[in-house]
């Protein structure tokens, strides 16, 4: 099975997921990414999922896992280009992305990592607050 | 010609010979229910068309479910649909079928023939079935109209507007239910992608009631927007609604809420690094 390519742009690693991932593909990607991170000491990881139409809980967890792994190498993770349908699905699944930042598109994601803006992008860790009756 | 049609032979013959008289009487009986929404000439041509089709079908079979009646049924359905759209009531629509019964029985009543009388009974049962069909078609058309309208209402009441470069707003008006909130959610998120906006404001000034379910939907929308890399602010919570929210124990967590749309816009602009400065101008 084809592996997801990991591209290097300066000190940022770009993972562009172009196919709907199977579980094994997710595991392979996490492995490859950890290896790359340790060998080039990247400052950030951008995961472009603008082509991903279907997500399940396993893939949802992948983002958090990748972010935690990247954190160990002192790299920030930004997930970019999430489709509305995917976002709704993840919220309905009740999944959180841990300490992953998100951006609308690749350009904005890279900007966040470069810190060219005054702010540090959106950080969010809280699950949707439960509504109690 | 099947057995039932054979049985109706006498009536069919009568329908054929006295067709002009029958149609005339039929139109005469139906006309009072039109009340100016249809001219008598139109009714006449409608009735003639229906009558001819009915006569042809009857000549072949006496069974309403037979394929020979397809044309009659088609005409009837078209007629009911047209009447439903013109604002006729169900009974005004069905009467245009049932009056034929009266016209026929008036005609037959002049002749004292037991056999013919039985045929008229069969015929009127058949007309009853056709009359019911007009009811069904009428109801279907009305349902269609209602559905269309509610869809239009959904379209109307959920606009996504651009307030500034990178700032979108959704002014919600009316009652929020699951379907509407779902549509708002999808439209807003899609608009965020299309315009590359990083801020969205959901203004609920026009929302009259918020319950736990609606609040949950709003929270989900905000969460989904965050997942996509945009920030969502909720503005315009009415005083009563604020009381309800607190009483219900709904937690908005770390979601930014502002009193008014302008406060929310100011907040969004500040977050995107835009300063609004009033400049003193002479001559104003």
GROMACS .gro file of C-alpha atoms in nm:
model
  417
    1UNK     CA    1   0.000   0.000   0.000
    2UNK     CA    2   0.117   0.351  -0.082
    3UNK     CA    3   0.258   0.553   0.201
    4UNK     CA    4   0.161   0.912   0.262
    5UNK     CA    5   0.451   1.132   0.146
    6UNK     CA    6   0.613   1.361   0.402
    7UNK     CA    7   0.757   1.673   0.241
    8UNK     CA    8   1.008   1.904   0.396
    9UNK     CA    9   0.975   2.282   0.359
   10UNK     CA   10   1.253   2.451   0.553
   11UNK     CA   11   1.211   2.335   0.908
   12UNK     CA   12   0.849   2.237   0.859
   13UNK     CA   13   0.724   1.894   0.762
   14UNK     CA   14   0.423   1.887   0.534
   15UNK     CA   15   0.200   1.581   0.538
   16UNK     CA   16  -0.059   1.600   0.265
   17UNK     CA   17  -0.315   1.324   0.294
   18UNK     CA   18  -0.468   1.273  -0.049
   19UNK     CA   19  -0.644   0.942   0.001
   20UNK     CA   20  -0.891   0.808   0.251
   21UNK     CA   21  -0.664   0.643   0.504
   22UNK     CA   22  -0.704   0.291   0.636
   23UNK     CA   23  -0.593   0.203   0.987
   24UNK     CA   24  -0.264   0.054   0.867
   25UNK     CA   25  -0.192   0.367   0.665
   26UNK     CA   26  -0.240   0.578   0.977
   27UNK     CA   27   0.005   0.364   1.173
   28UNK     CA   28   0.260   0.377   0.889
   29UNK     CA   29   0.226   0.755   0.872
   30UNK     CA   30   0.282   0.796   1.245
   31UNK     CA   31   0.592   0.578   1.222
   32UNK     CA   32   0.737   0.763   0.921
   33UNK     CA   33   0.667   1.100   1.075
   34UNK     CA   34   0.838   1.014   1.403
   35UNK     CA   35   1.144   0.902   1.212
   36UNK     CA   36   1.157   1.220   1.004
   37UNK     CA   37   1.106   1.439   1.309
   38UNK     CA   38   1.395   1.282   1.493
   39UNK     CA   39   1.630   1.296   1.196
   40UNK     CA   40   1.578   1.657   1.087
   41UNK     CA   41   1.457   1.817   1.409
   42UNK     CA   42   1.169   2.000   1.247
   43UNK     CA   43   1.003   2.295   1.414
   44UNK     CA   44   0.654   2.219   1.299
   45UNK     CA   45   0.428   1.968   1.130
   46UNK     CA   46   0.147   2.067   0.896
   47UNK     CA   47  -0.112   1.802   0.818
   48UNK     CA   48  -0.318   1.895   0.513
   49UNK     CA   49  -0.645   1.706   0.512
   50UNK     CA   50  -0.830   1.914   0.254
   51UNK     CA   51  -0.873   1.604   0.038
   52UNK     CA   52  -1.000   1.382   0.317
   53UNK     CA   53  -1.373   1.325   0.299
   54UNK     CA   54  -1.421   1.040   0.542
   55UNK     CA   55  -1.294   1.022   0.896
   56UNK     CA   56  -1.349   0.776   1.174
   57UNK     CA   57  -1.253   0.785   1.538
   58UNK     CA   58  -0.921   0.617   1.462
   59UNK     CA   59  -0.815   0.894   1.225
   60UNK     CA   60  -0.951   1.149   1.468
   61UNK     CA   61  -0.720   1.012   1.734
   62UNK     CA   62  -0.430   1.014   1.487
   63UNK     CA   63  -0.410   1.395   1.499
   64UNK     CA   64  -0.380   1.398   1.876
   65UNK     CA   65  -0.123   1.119   1.867
   66UNK     CA   66   0.086   1.295   1.604
   67UNK     CA   67   0.068   1.617   1.802
   68UNK     CA   68   0.184   1.444   2.119
   69UNK     CA   69   0.468   1.272   1.935
   70UNK     CA   70   0.570   1.600   1.769
   71UNK     CA   71   0.562   1.768   2.107
   72UNK     CA   72   0.832   1.528   2.224
   73UNK     CA   73   1.054   1.657   1.944
   74UNK     CA   74   0.952   2.016   2.031
   75UNK     CA   75   0.753   2.060   1.712
   76UNK     CA   76   0.408   2.216   1.684
   77UNK     CA   77   0.133   2.049   1.486
   78UNK     CA   78  -0.122   2.231   1.271
   79UNK     CA   79  -0.409   2.055   1.098
   80UNK     CA   80  -0.519   2.252   0.793
   81UNK     CA   81  -0.801   2.242   0.540
   82UNK     CA   82  -1.053   2.038   0.732
   83UNK     CA   83  -1.377   2.009   0.538
   84UNK     CA   84  -1.700   2.117   0.706
   85UNK     CA   85  -1.845   1.767   0.686
   86UNK     CA   86  -1.536   1.624   0.851
   87UNK     CA   87  -1.545   1.887   1.125
   88UNK     CA   88  -1.910   1.812   1.195
   89UNK     CA   89  -1.836   1.439   1.206
   90UNK     CA   90  -1.553   1.484   1.454
   91UNK     CA   91  -1.770   1.702   1.677
   92UNK     CA   92  -2.053   1.450   1.659
   93UNK     CA   93  -1.807   1.175   1.749
   94UNK     CA   94  -1.715   1.384   2.051
   95UNK     CA   95  -1.348   1.377   1.956
   96UNK     CA   96  -1.100   1.640   2.059
   97UNK     CA   97  -0.774   1.704   1.883
   98UNK     CA   98  -0.574   1.747   2.199
   99UNK     CA   99  -0.326   2.031   2.169
  100UNK     CA  100  -0.349   2.048   1.794
  101UNK     CA  101  -0.385   2.384   1.628
  102UNK     CA  102  -0.606   2.423   1.327
  103UNK     CA  103  -0.609   2.658   1.029
  104UNK     CA  104  -0.837   2.707   0.734
  105UNK     CA  105  -0.574   2.643   0.470
  106UNK     CA  106  -0.211   2.556   0.421
  107UNK     CA  107  -0.099   2.918   0.389
  108UNK     CA  108  -0.255   3.016   0.720
  109UNK     CA  109  -0.118   2.701   0.880
  110UNK     CA  110   0.235   2.787   0.776
  111UNK     CA  111   0.186   3.143   0.897
  112UNK     CA  112   0.091   3.013   1.239
  113UNK     CA  113   0.403   2.799   1.254
  114UNK     CA  114   0.629   3.081   1.140
  115UNK     CA  115   0.478   3.299   1.406
  116UNK     CA  116   0.457   3.583   1.160
  117UNK     CA  117   0.132   3.689   1.310
  118UNK     CA  118   0.094   3.854   1.643
  119UNK     CA  119  -0.102   3.565   1.778
  120UNK     CA  120  -0.032   3.201   1.809
  121UNK     CA  121  -0.328   3.067   1.623
  122UNK     CA  122  -0.612   2.886   1.779
  123UNK     CA  123  -0.533   2.662   2.059
  124UNK     CA  124  -0.807   2.451   2.187
  125UNK     CA  125  -0.820   2.156   2.411
  126UNK     CA  126  -1.162   2.153   2.566
  127UNK     CA  127  -1.426   1.906   2.455
  128UNK     CA  128  -1.767   2.057   2.379
  129UNK     CA  129  -1.909   2.141   2.720
  130UNK     CA  130  -2.181   1.901   2.819
  131UNK     CA  131  -2.521   2.052   2.852
  132UNK     CA  132  -2.688   1.952   3.171
  133UNK     CA  133  -3.055   1.981   3.229
  134UNK     CA  134  -6.469  -0.561  -2.419
  135UNK     CA  135  -6.484  -0.750  -2.088
  136UNK     CA  136  -6.786  -0.878  -1.895
  137UNK     CA  137  -6.824  -0.566  -1.684
  138UNK     CA  138  -6.812  -0.348  -1.991
  139UNK     CA  139  -7.073  -0.568  -2.157
  140UNK     CA  140  -7.282  -0.514  -1.854
  141UNK     CA  141  -7.250  -0.138  -1.894
  142UNK     CA  142  -7.323  -0.141  -2.265
  143UNK     CA  143  -7.656   0.030  -2.234
  144UNK     CA  144  -7.515   0.313  -2.026
  145UNK     CA  145  -7.216   0.358  -2.255
  146UNK     CA  146  -7.454   0.392  -2.545
  147UNK     CA  147  -7.649   0.650  -2.352
  148UNK     CA  148  -7.332   0.844  -2.263
  149UNK     CA  149  -7.241   0.851  -2.629
  150UNK     CA  150  -7.572   0.964  -2.769
  151UNK     CA  151  -7.650   1.224  -2.505
  152UNK     CA  152  -7.293   1.342  -2.448
  153UNK     CA  153  -7.362   1.706  -2.540
  154UNK     CA  154  -7.657   1.729  -2.305
  155UNK     CA  155  -7.464   1.555  -2.025
  156UNK     CA  156  -7.157   1.773  -2.051
  157UNK     CA  157  -7.375   2.082  -2.056
  158UNK     CA  158  -7.561   1.976  -1.743
  159UNK     CA  159  -7.235   1.868  -1.575
  160UNK     CA  160  -7.074   2.207  -1.635
  161UNK     CA  161  -7.391   2.377  -1.517
  162UNK     CA  162  -7.381   2.184  -1.189
  163UNK     CA  163  -7.009   2.243  -1.132
  164UNK     CA  164  -7.002   2.612  -1.231
  165UNK     CA  165  -7.131   2.758  -0.899
  166UNK     CA  166  -6.824   2.624  -0.717
  167UNK     CA  167  -6.582   2.805  -0.946
  168UNK     CA  168  -6.640   3.150  -0.804
  169UNK     CA  169  -6.454   3.327  -1.080
  170UNK     CA  170  -6.130   3.133  -1.053
  171UNK     CA  171  -6.195   2.955  -1.379
  172UNK     CA  172  -6.408   3.062  -1.676
  173UNK     CA  173  -6.700   2.847  -1.782
  174UNK     CA  174  -6.537   2.792  -2.120
  175UNK     CA  175  -6.227   2.648  -1.953
  176UNK     CA  176  -6.440   2.426  -1.735
  177UNK     CA  177  -6.631   2.316  -2.042
  178UNK     CA  178  -6.319   2.209  -2.229
  179UNK     CA  179  -6.180   2.038  -1.917
  180UNK     CA  180  -6.504   1.851  -1.868
  181UNK     CA  181  -6.529   1.750  -2.233
  182UNK     CA  182  -6.176   1.613  -2.232
  183UNK     CA  183  -6.244   1.414  -1.915
  184UNK     CA  184  -6.581   1.295  -2.041
  185UNK     CA  185  -6.438   1.170  -2.372
  186UNK     CA  186  -6.159   0.984  -2.195
  187UNK     CA  187  -6.405   0.832  -1.949
  188UNK     CA  188  -6.641   0.728  -2.225
  189UNK     CA  189  -6.362   0.562  -2.420
  190UNK     CA  190  -6.239   0.375  -2.114
  191UNK     CA  191  -6.590   0.261  -2.025
  192UNK     CA  192  -6.644   0.129  -2.375
  193UNK     CA  193  -6.359  -0.118  -2.320
  194UNK     CA  194  -6.381  -0.207  -1.953
  195UNK     CA  195  -6.581  -0.149  -1.639
  196UNK     CA  196  -6.283  -0.207  -1.411
  197UNK     CA  197  -6.131   0.113  -1.273
  198UNK     CA  198  -5.797  -0.056  -1.208
  199UNK     CA  199  -5.761  -0.149  -1.573
  200UNK     CA  200  -5.490   0.020  -1.774
  201UNK     CA  201  -5.756   0.169  -2.001
  202UNK     CA  202  -5.842   0.406  -1.721
  203UNK     CA  203  -5.487   0.540  -1.709
  204UNK     CA  204  -5.574   0.837  -1.928
  205UNK     CA  205  -5.878   0.925  -1.719
  206UNK     CA  206  -5.674   0.909  -1.401
  207UNK     CA  207  -5.395   1.114  -1.555
  208UNK     CA  208  -5.643   1.383  -1.659
  209UNK     CA  209  -5.804   1.382  -1.316
  210UNK     CA  210  -5.470   1.418  -1.142
  211UNK     CA  211  -5.370   1.706  -1.368
  212UNK     CA  212  -5.705   1.869  -1.298
  213UNK     CA  213  -5.672   1.826  -0.920
  214UNK     CA  214  -5.319   1.963  -0.925
  215UNK     CA  215  -5.429   2.268  -1.121
  216UNK     CA  216  -5.724   2.326  -0.887
  217UNK     CA  217  -5.507   2.288  -0.576
  218UNK     CA  218  -5.269   2.553  -0.709
  219UNK     CA  219  -5.559   2.784  -0.797
  220UNK     CA  220  -5.670   2.773  -0.436
  221UNK     CA  221  -5.978   2.552  -0.467
  222UNK     CA  222  -6.083   2.367  -0.154
  223UNK     CA  223  -6.078   1.984  -0.155
  224UNK     CA  224  -6.456   1.959  -0.182
  225UNK     CA  225  -6.469   2.216  -0.459
  226UNK     CA  226  -6.219   2.002  -0.645
  227UNK     CA  227  -6.396   1.672  -0.588
  228UNK     CA  228  -6.738   1.818  -0.668
  229UNK     CA  229  -6.635   1.852  -1.030
  230UNK     CA  230  -6.628   1.471  -1.048
  231UNK     CA  231  -6.931   1.398  -0.834
  232UNK     CA  232  -7.159   1.635  -1.023
  233UNK     CA  233  -7.130   1.403  -1.323
  234UNK     CA  234  -7.312   1.143  -1.114
  235UNK     CA  235  -7.599   1.380  -1.067
  236UNK     CA  236  -7.605   1.473  -1.434
  237UNK     CA  237  -7.619   1.105  -1.536
  238UNK     CA  238  -7.885   1.007  -1.283
  239UNK     CA  239  -8.100   1.301  -1.388
  240UNK     CA  240  -8.077   1.181  -1.746
  241UNK     CA  241  -8.154   0.819  -1.655
  242UNK     CA  242  -8.433   0.918  -1.417
  243UNK     CA  243  -8.640   1.023  -1.716
  244UNK     CA  244  -8.642   0.664  -1.839
  245UNK     CA  245  -8.801   0.394  -1.631
  246UNK     CA  246  -8.554   0.112  -1.690
  247UNK     CA  247  -8.445  -0.121  -1.406
  248UNK     CA  248  -8.148  -0.254  -1.599
  249UNK     CA  249  -8.016   0.090  -1.687
  250UNK     CA  250  -8.064   0.197  -1.330
  251UNK     CA  251  -7.835  -0.084  -1.207
  252UNK     CA  252  -7.573   0.024  -1.460
  253UNK     CA  253  -7.588   0.378  -1.329
  254UNK     CA  254  -7.522   0.240  -0.980
  255UNK     CA  255  -7.210   0.061  -1.103
  256UNK     CA  256  -7.108   0.377  -1.283
  257UNK     CA  257  -7.148   0.589  -0.973
  258UNK     CA  258  -6.934   0.348  -0.767
  259UNK     CA  259  -6.672   0.388  -1.035
  260UNK     CA  260  -6.699   0.766  -1.015
  261UNK     CA  261  -6.657   0.746  -0.637
  262UNK     CA  262  -6.321   0.577  -0.688
  263UNK     CA  263  -6.222   0.845  -0.935
  264UNK     CA  264  -6.340   1.113  -0.696
  265UNK     CA  265  -6.119   0.973  -0.423
  266UNK     CA  266  -5.829   0.991  -0.663
  267UNK     CA  267  -5.883   1.363  -0.703
  268UNK     CA  268  -5.867   1.393  -0.325
  269UNK     CA  269  -5.537   1.208  -0.317
  270UNK     CA  270  -5.387   1.413  -0.599
  271UNK     CA  271  -5.512   1.731  -0.434
  272UNK     CA  272  -5.356   1.639  -0.099
  273UNK     CA  273  -5.029   1.542  -0.266
  274UNK     CA  274  -5.011   1.874  -0.447
  275UNK     CA  275  -5.082   2.064  -0.127
  276UNK     CA  276  -4.815   1.869   0.057
  277UNK     CA  277  -4.575   1.951  -0.224
  278UNK     CA  278  -4.654   2.320  -0.192
  279UNK     CA  279  -4.605   2.310   0.186
  280UNK     CA  280  -4.274   2.134   0.147
  281UNK     CA  281  -4.156   2.383  -0.113
  282UNK     CA  282  -4.250   2.669   0.111
  283UNK     CA  283  -4.076   2.532   0.418
  284UNK     CA  284  -3.765   2.478   0.209
  285UNK     CA  285  -3.784   2.834   0.085
  286UNK     CA  286  -3.826   2.948   0.443
  287UNK     CA  287  -3.511   2.762   0.541
  288UNK     CA  288  -3.325   2.927   0.256
  289UNK     CA  289  -3.457   3.269   0.347
  290UNK     CA  290  -3.383   3.264   0.713
  291UNK     CA  291  -3.023   3.149   0.715
  292UNK     CA  292  -2.807   3.396   0.527
  293UNK     CA  293  -2.434   3.409   0.586
  294UNK     CA  294  -2.314   3.766   0.547
  295UNK     CA  295  -1.967   3.909   0.527
  296UNK     CA  296  -1.903   4.190   0.773
  297UNK     CA  297  -1.537   4.248   0.704
  298UNK     CA  298  -1.248   4.079   0.533
  299UNK     CA  299  -1.225   3.752   0.719
  300UNK     CA  300  -1.531   3.813   0.937
  301UNK     CA  301  -1.859   3.636   0.862
  302UNK     CA  302  -2.188   3.668   1.046
  303UNK     CA  303  -2.505   3.460   1.063
  304UNK     CA  304  -2.801   3.656   1.194
  305UNK     CA  305  -3.043   3.392   1.317
  306UNK     CA  306  -3.411   3.480   1.328
  307UNK     CA  307  -3.707   3.282   1.455
  308UNK     CA  308  -3.719   2.944   1.613
  309UNK     CA  309  -3.418   2.718   1.601
  310UNK     CA  310  -3.477   2.348   1.553
  311UNK     CA  311  -3.238   2.069   1.474
  312UNK     CA  312  -3.281   2.087   1.097
  313UNK     CA  313  -3.235   2.461   1.081
  314UNK     CA  314  -2.935   2.462   1.309
  315UNK     CA  315  -2.785   2.182   1.101
  316UNK     CA  316  -2.830   2.390   0.785
  317UNK     CA  317  -2.687   2.699   0.952
  318UNK     CA  318  -2.391   2.492   1.068
  319UNK     CA  319  -2.321   2.352   0.724
  320UNK     CA  320  -2.368   2.684   0.545
  321UNK     CA  321  -2.149   2.870   0.790
  322UNK     CA  322  -1.869   2.615   0.779
  323UNK     CA  323  -1.880   2.602   0.400
  324UNK     CA  324  -1.873   2.982   0.384
  325UNK     CA  325  -1.568   2.981   0.612
  326UNK     CA  326  -1.388   2.755   0.366
  327UNK     CA  327  -1.505   2.946   0.059
  328UNK     CA  328  -1.406   3.288   0.187
  329UNK     CA  329  -1.108   3.182   0.396
  330UNK     CA  330  -1.253   3.371   0.692
  331UNK     CA  331  -1.108   3.312   1.036
  332UNK     CA  332  -1.386   3.471   1.235
  333UNK     CA  333  -1.753   3.393   1.248
  334UNK     CA  334  -2.023   3.562   1.452
  335UNK     CA  335  -2.350   3.386   1.527
  336UNK     CA  336  -2.600   3.654   1.619
  337UNK     CA  337  -2.906   3.523   1.800
  338UNK     CA  338  -3.082   3.856   1.861
  339UNK     CA  339  -3.380   3.731   1.661
  340UNK     CA  340  -3.402   3.395   1.837
  341UNK     CA  341  -3.693   3.385   2.077
  342UNK     CA  342  -3.612   3.073   2.271
  343UNK     CA  343  -3.305   2.868   2.350
  344UNK     CA  344  -3.334   2.525   2.509
  345UNK     CA  345  -3.067   2.273   2.588
  346UNK     CA  346  -3.089   2.117   2.245
  347UNK     CA  347  -3.046   2.445   2.061
  348UNK     CA  348  -2.758   2.539   2.288
  349UNK     CA  349  -2.596   2.204   2.217
  350UNK     CA  350  -2.627   2.270   1.842
  351UNK     CA  351  -2.472   2.613   1.878
  352UNK     CA  352  -2.185   2.471   2.079
  353UNK     CA  353  -2.128   2.202   1.820
  354UNK     CA  354  -2.114   2.463   1.546
  355UNK     CA  355  -1.854   2.660   1.737
  356UNK     CA  356  -1.652   2.343   1.799
  357UNK     CA  357  -1.665   2.242   1.434
  358UNK     CA  358  -1.553   2.591   1.329
  359UNK     CA  359  -1.261   2.565   1.569
  360UNK     CA  360  -1.164   2.230   1.424
  361UNK     CA  361  -1.143   2.399   1.088
  362UNK     CA  362  -0.925   2.675   1.223
  363UNK     CA  363  -1.180   2.952   1.265
  364UNK     CA  364  -1.306   3.128   1.573
  365UNK     CA  365  -1.673   3.163   1.647
  366UNK     CA  366  -1.839   3.426   1.865
  367UNK     CA  367  -2.200   3.420   1.980
  368UNK     CA  368  -2.369   3.756   2.017
  369UNK     CA  369  -2.706   3.908   2.092
  370UNK     CA  370  -2.825   3.686   2.372
  371UNK     CA  371  -3.151   3.836   2.501
  372UNK     CA  372  -3.184   3.902   2.874
  373UNK     CA  373  -3.457   3.638   2.916
  374UNK     CA  374  -3.253   3.387   2.721
  375UNK     CA  375  -2.949   3.459   2.935
  376UNK     CA  376  -3.163   3.385   3.241
  377UNK     CA  377  -3.287   3.062   3.084
  378UNK     CA  378  -2.936   2.954   2.991
  379UNK     CA  379  -2.815   3.005   3.346
  380UNK     CA  380  -3.124   2.839   3.492
  381UNK     CA  381  -3.079   2.538   3.268
  382UNK     CA  382  -2.715   2.515   3.367
  383UNK     CA  383  -2.585   2.536   3.013
  384UNK     CA  384  -2.210   2.590   3.013
  385UNK     CA  385  -2.070   2.786   2.722
  386UNK     CA  386  -1.719   2.700   2.838
  387UNK     CA  387  -1.447   2.902   2.671
  388UNK     CA  388  -1.671   3.020   2.388
  389UNK     CA  389  -1.670   3.395   2.352
  390UNK     CA  390  -2.012   3.553   2.391
  391UNK     CA  391  -2.077   3.922   2.338
  392UNK     CA  392  -2.375   4.138   2.419
  393UNK     CA  393  -2.428   4.278   2.072
  394UNK     CA  394  -2.321   4.219   1.716
  395UNK     CA  395  -2.110   4.534   1.720
  396UNK     CA  396  -1.920   4.414   2.026
  397UNK     CA  397  -1.860   4.084   1.853
  398UNK     CA  398  -1.739   4.259   1.538
  399UNK     CA  399  -1.505   4.477   1.741
  400UNK     CA  400  -1.371   4.165   1.912
  401UNK     CA  401  -1.319   3.989   1.579
  402UNK     CA  402  -1.144   4.289   1.428
  403UNK     CA  403  -0.916   4.320   1.726
  404UNK     CA  404  -0.828   3.952   1.702
  405UNK     CA  405  -0.739   3.992   1.336
  406UNK     CA  406  -0.527   4.296   1.415
  407UNK     CA  407  -0.752   4.564   1.268
  408UNK     CA  408  -0.781   4.894   1.452
  409UNK     CA  409  -1.086   5.111   1.405
  410UNK     CA  410  -0.992   5.470   1.469
  411UNK     CA  411  -1.227   5.765   1.461
  412UNK     CA  412  -1.067   6.053   1.278
  413UNK     CA  413  -1.176   6.408   1.343
  414UNK     CA  414  -1.282   6.556   1.013
  415UNK     CA  415  -1.366   6.913   0.947
  416UNK     CA  416  -1.669   7.010   0.741
  417UNK     CA  417  -1.892   6.740   0.871
   0.00000   0.00000   0.00000
